[in-house]
Amino acid sequence: MKPVVHVLATALFFSCIAGPGVAQSRIYRCGNEYTNNPPSGQQRSCTLVEGGNVTVIEGTRPQPSSPPPSGGSSRVVTAPSASSGAPPRIDNADQRARDNDARGILESELRKAELRHTELVKEYNNGTPERIAGEVGNDLRYQTRIAELKAGIDRVDSDLAGIRRELGRVTPR
């Protein structure tokens, strides 16, 4: 066992002595490029980087855009150029279709929320819901359920108000 410890200690000692001088040579910065090859002549303004190790990770190059898949809609909405600042133009028919879809989704959500509200109000029973099996001798559990039902009703009321507000914003059919 002792020879193994001696070999490990020796290896650790020599790795500390060799240190950073062996691991990395001089690094030059030439604009946005880093290199460990000294610049040839004064054609590029390169400076020696000192005071620590440099790690450079090369980024990925953007892929060329592919043509849109066939089989779908033939309408193409192009993105605005960076300098124009204007949002992309959408056909009036497309916008009407989107508005109708949004209105349909909101109306469906409104019906679900109204149904849930009706169920909660019926179960709440004006603050005196029927006791269920675990609540017969446990007033704390019963009061907790009443509070949860009231909070649920308030939450659904808030949801209903929000859905109605959104429906008011969507263009009418």
CSV table of N, CA, C and O in Angstrom, one decimal, residues 34-92:
chain,number,residue,atom,x,y,z
A,34,TYR,N,-8.7,34.9,-31.2
A,34,TYR,CA,-7.6,34.5,-30.3
A,34,TYR,C,-6.8,33.4,-31.0
A,34,TYR,O,-7.4,32.5,-31.6
A,35,THR,N,-5.5,33.5,-30.9
A,35,THR,CA,-4.6,32.5,-31.5
A,35,THR,C,-3.4,32.3,-30.6
A,35,THR,O,-3.0,33.2,-29.8
A,36,ASN,N,-2.8,31.1,-30.7
A,36,ASN,CA,-1.6,30.9,-30.0
A,36,ASN,C,-0.4,30.9,-31.0
A,36,ASN,O,0.7,30.6,-30.6
A,37,ASN,N,-0.6,31.2,-32.2
A,37,ASN,CA,0.4,31.4,-33.2
A,37,ASN,C,0.8,32.9,-33.2
A,37,ASN,O,-0.1,33.8,-33.4
A,38,PRO,N,2.1,33.2,-33.1
A,38,PRO,CA,2.5,34.6,-33.1
A,38,PRO,C,2.1,35.3,-34.4
A,38,PRO,O,2.2,34.6,-35.5
A,39,PRO,N,1.7,36.5,-34.4
A,39,PRO,CA,1.3,37.2,-35.7
A,39,PRO,C,2.5,37.4,-36.6
A,39,PRO,O,3.6,37.6,-36.1
A,40,SER,N,2.3,37.2,-37.9
A,40,SER,CA,3.4,37.3,-38.8
A,40,SER,C,3.4,38.8,-39.2
A,40,SER,O,2.5,39.3,-39.9
A,41,GLY,N,4.5,39.5,-38.9
A,41,GLY,CA,4.7,40.9,-39.3
A,41,GLY,C,3.7,41.8,-38.5
A,41,GLY,O,3.0,41.4,-37.5
A,42,GLN,N,3.5,43.0,-39.0
A,42,GLN,CA,2.6,43.9,-38.4
A,42,GLN,C,1.3,44.1,-39.2
A,42,GLN,O,0.7,45.1,-39.1
A,43,GLN,N,1.0,43.1,-40.0
A,43,GLN,CA,-0.2,43.3,-40.8
A,43,GLN,C,-1.5,43.2,-40.0
A,43,GLN,O,-2.5,43.8,-40.4
A,44,ARG,N,-1.5,42.6,-38.9
A,44,ARG,CA,-2.6,42.6,-38.0
A,44,ARG,C,-2.3,43.2,-36.7
A,44,ARG,O,-1.2,42.9,-36.2
A,45,SER,N,-3.1,43.9,-36.1
A,45,SER,CA,-2.8,44.5,-34.8
A,45,SER,C,-3.2,43.5,-33.7
A,45,SER,O,-4.3,43.4,-33.2
A,46,CYS,N,-2.2,42.7,-33.3
A,46,CYS,CA,-2.4,41.6,-32.3
A,46,CYS,C,-1.7,42.0,-31.0
A,46,CYS,O,-0.6,42.6,-31.0
A,47,THR,N,-2.3,41.7,-29.9
A,47,THR,CA,-1.7,42.0,-28.6
A,47,THR,C,-1.6,40.7,-27.8
A,47,THR,O,-2.5,39.8,-27.9
A,48,LEU,N,-0.6,40.7,-27.0
A,48,LEU,CA,-0.4,39.5,-26.2
A,48,LEU,C,-1.3,39.6,-25.0
A,48,LEU,O,-1.4,40.6,-24.3
A,49,VAL,N,-2.0,38.5,-24.7
A,49,VAL,CA,-3.0,38.4,-23.6
A,49,VAL,C,-2.2,37.9,-22.4
A,49,VAL,O,-1.6,36.8,-22.5
A,50,GLU,N,-2.2,38.6,-21.3
A,50,GLU,CA,-1.5,38.2,-20.1
A,50,GLU,C,-2.4,38.2,-18.9
A,50,GLU,O,-3.5,38.8,-18.9
A,51,GLY,N,-2.1,37.4,-17.9
A,51,GLY,CA,-2.8,37.4,-16.7
A,51,GLY,C,-3.9,36.4,-16.6
A,51,GLY,O,-4.9,36.6,-16.0
A,52,GLY,N,-3.7,35.2,-17.1
A,52,GLY,CA,-4.6,34.2,-16.9
A,52,GLY,C,-4.9,33.3,-18.1
A,52,GLY,O,-4.4,33.6,-19.2
A,53,ASN,N,-5.5,32.2,-17.9
A,53,ASN,CA,-5.8,31.3,-19.0
A,53,ASN,C,-7.0,31.9,-19.8
A,53,ASN,O,-7.9,32.5,-19.3
A,54,VAL,N,-7.0,31.6,-21.1
A,54,VAL,CA,-8.1,32.0,-22.0
A,54,VAL,C,-8.8,30.8,-22.5
A,54,VAL,O,-8.1,29.9,-23.0
A,55,THR,N,-10.1,30.8,-22.4
A,55,THR,CA,-10.9,29.7,-23.0
A,55,THR,C,-11.8,30.3,-24.0
A,55,THR,O,-12.6,31.2,-23.7
A,56,VAL,N,-11.7,29.8,-25.3
A,56,VAL,CA,-12.5,30.3,-26.3
A,56,VAL,C,-13.3,29.2,-26.9
A,56,VAL,O,-12.8,28.1,-27.2
A,57,ILE,N,-14.6,29.4,-26.9
A,57,ILE,CA,-15.5,28.4,-27.4
A,57,ILE,C,-16.1,28.9,-28.7
A,57,ILE,O,-16.8,30.0,-28.7
A,58,GLU,N,-15.9,28.2,-29.8
A,58,GLU,CA,-16.4,28.7,-31.1
A,58,GLU,C,-17.9,28.5,-31.1
A,58,GLU,O,-18.5,27.4,-30.8
A,59,GLY,N,-18.6,29.5,-31.6
A,59,GLY,CA,-20.1,29.5,-31.7
A,59,GLY,C,-20.5,28.7,-32.9
A,59,GLY,O,-19.7,28.3,-33.8
A,60,THR,N,-21.8,28.5,-33.0
A,60,THR,CA,-22.3,27.8,-34.2
A,60,THR,C,-22.7,28.9,-35.3
A,60,THR,O,-23.0,30.0,-35.0
A,61,ARG,N,-22.6,28.4,-36.5
A,61,ARG,CA,-22.9,29.3,-37.6
A,61,ARG,C,-24.4,29.1,-38.0
A,61,ARG,O,-25.0,28.0,-37.9
A,62,PRO,N,-25.1,30.2,-38.3
A,62,PRO,CA,-26.5,30.1,-38.7
A,62,PRO,C,-26.7,29.2,-39.9
A,62,PRO,O,-25.9,29.3,-40.9
A,63,GLN,N,-27.8,28.4,-39.9
A,63,GLN,CA,-28.1,27.5,-41.0
A,63,GLN,C,-28.8,28.3,-42.1
A,63,GLN,O,-29.7,29.2,-41.7
A,64,PRO,N,-28.6,28.0,-43.3
A,64,PRO,CA,-29.4,28.7,-44.4
A,64,PRO,C,-30.9,28.3,-44.2
A,64,PRO,O,-31.2,27.2,-43.9
A,65,SER,N,-31.7,29.3,-44.5
A,65,SER,CA,-33.2,29.0,-44.3
A,65,SER,C,-33.6,28.1,-45.5
A,65,SER,O,-33.2,28.2,-46.6
A,66,SER,N,-34.5,27.2,-45.1
A,66,SER,CA,-35.1,26.3,-46.1
A,66,SER,C,-36.4,26.8,-46.6
A,66,SER,O,-37.1,27.6,-45.9
A,67,PRO,N,-36.8,26.4,-47.8
A,67,PRO,CA,-38.1,26.9,-48.3
A,67,PRO,C,-39.2,26.3,-47.5
A,67,PRO,O,-39.1,25.3,-46.8
A,68,PRO,N,-40.4,27.0,-47.4
A,68,PRO,CA,-41.5,26.6,-46.6
A,68,PRO,C,-42.0,25.3,-47.1
A,68,PRO,O,-42.0,25.0,-48.3
A,69,PRO,N,-42.5,24.4,-46.2
A,69,PRO,CA,-43.0,23.1,-46.6
A,69,PRO,C,-44.3,23.3,-47.5
A,69,PRO,O,-45.1,24.1,-47.3
A,70,SER,N,-44.3,22.4,-48.5
A,70,SER,CA,-45.5,22.4,-49.4
A,70,SER,C,-46.6,21.7,-48.8
A,70,SER,O,-46.5,20.9,-47.9
A,71,GLY,N,-47.8,21.9,-49.3
A,71,GLY,CA,-49.0,21.2,-48.8
A,71,GLY,C,-49.8,22.1,-47.9
A,71,GLY,O,-50.9,21.7,-47.6
A,72,GLY,N,-49.2,23.1,-47.4
A,72,GLY,CA,-50.0,24.0,-46.5
A,72,GLY,C,-50.5,25.2,-47.3
A,72,GLY,O,-50.8,25.1,-48.5
A,73,SER,N,-50.7,26.3,-46.6
A,73,SER,CA,-51.3,27.5,-47.2
A,73,SER,C,-50.2,28.1,-48.1
A,73,SER,O,-49.0,28.0,-47.9
A,74,SER,N,-50.7,28.7,-49.2
A,74,SER,CA,-49.7,29.3,-50.1
A,74,SER,C,-49.4,30.7,-49.7
A,74,SER,O,-48.5,31.3,-50.3
A,75,ARG,N,-50.1,31.3,-48.7
A,75,ARG,CA,-49.8,32.6,-48.3
A,75,ARG,C,-48.6,32.6,-47.4
A,75,ARG,O,-48.4,31.8,-46.6
A,76,VAL,N,-47.7,33.6,-47.7
A,76,VAL,CA,-46.5,33.7,-46.9
A,76,VAL,C,-46.5,35.1,-46.3
A,76,VAL,O,-46.6,36.1,-47.0
A,77,VAL,N,-46.3,35.1,-45.0
A,77,VAL,CA,-46.1,36.4,-44.4
A,77,VAL,C,-44.7,36.6,-44.1
A,77,VAL,O,-44.1,35.8,-43.4
A,78,THR,N,-44.1,37.6,-44.7
A,78,THR,CA,-42.6,37.8,-44.5
A,78,THR,C,-42.4,38.7,-43.3
A,78,THR,O,-43.2,39.5,-43.0
A,79,ALA,N,-41.3,38.4,-42.6
A,79,ALA,CA,-40.9,39.2,-41.5
A,79,ALA,C,-40.4,40.5,-41.9
A,79,ALA,O,-39.8,40.6,-43.0
A,80,PRO,N,-40.6,41.6,-41.2
A,80,PRO,CA,-40.1,42.9,-41.6
A,80,PRO,C,-38.6,42.9,-41.5
A,80,PRO,O,-38.0,42.2,-40.7
A,81,SER,N,-38.0,43.8,-42.2
A,81,SER,CA,-36.6,44.0,-42.1
A,81,SER,C,-36.3,44.6,-40.8
A,81,SER,O,-37.1,45.3,-40.2
A,82,ALA,N,-35.1,44.5,-40.3
A,82,ALA,CA,-34.7,45.0,-39.0
A,82,ALA,C,-34.8,46.6,-39.0
A,82,ALA,O,-35.1,47.1,-37.9
A,83,SER,N,-34.6,47.2,-40.1
A,83,SER,CA,-34.6,48.6,-40.1
A,83,SER,C,-36.0,49.2,-40.2
A,83,SER,O,-36.2,50.4,-39.9
A,84,SER,N,-37.0,48.4,-40.7
A,84,SER,CA,-38.3,49.0,-41.0
A,84,SER,C,-39.1,49.3,-39.7
A,84,SER,O,-39.8,50.2,-39.5
A,85,GLY,N,-39.0,48.3,-38.7
A,85,GLY,CA,-39.7,48.5,-37.4
A,85,GLY,C,-41.2,48.2,-37.5
A,85,GLY,O,-41.8,48.3,-36.5
A,86,ALA,N,-41.8,48.0,-38.6
A,86,ALA,CA,-43.2,47.7,-38.8
A,86,ALA,C,-43.5,46.3,-38.6
A,86,ALA,O,-42.7,45.4,-39.0
A,87,PRO,N,-44.6,45.9,-37.9
A,87,PRO,CA,-45.0,44.5,-37.7
A,87,PRO,C,-45.4,43.9,-39.1
A,87,PRO,O,-45.7,44.6,-40.0
A,88,PRO,N,-45.3,42.6,-39.2
A,88,PRO,CA,-45.7,42.0,-40.5
A,88,PRO,C,-47.2,42.2,-40.8
A,88,PRO,O,-48.0,42.3,-39.8
A,89,ARG,N,-47.6,42.3,-42.0
A,89,ARG,CA,-49.0,42.6,-42.4
A,89,ARG,C,-49.7,41.2,-42.5
A,89,ARG,O,-49.2,40.2,-43.0
A,90,ILE,N,-50.9,41.2,-42.0
A,90,ILE,CA,-51.8,40.0,-42.0
A,90,ILE,C,-53.0,40.4,-42.8
A,90,ILE,O,-53.6,41.4,-42.7
A,91,ASP,N,-53.4,39.4,-43.6
A,91,ASP,CA,-54.6,39.6,-44.4
A,91,ASP,C,-55.8,39.8,-43.5
A,91,ASP,O,-55.9,39.3,-42.4
A,92,ASN,N,-56.8,40.6,-44.0
A,92,ASN,CA,-58.0,40.9,-43.2
A,92,ASN,C,-58.8,39.6,-43.0
A,92,ASN,O,-59.3,39.4,-41.9
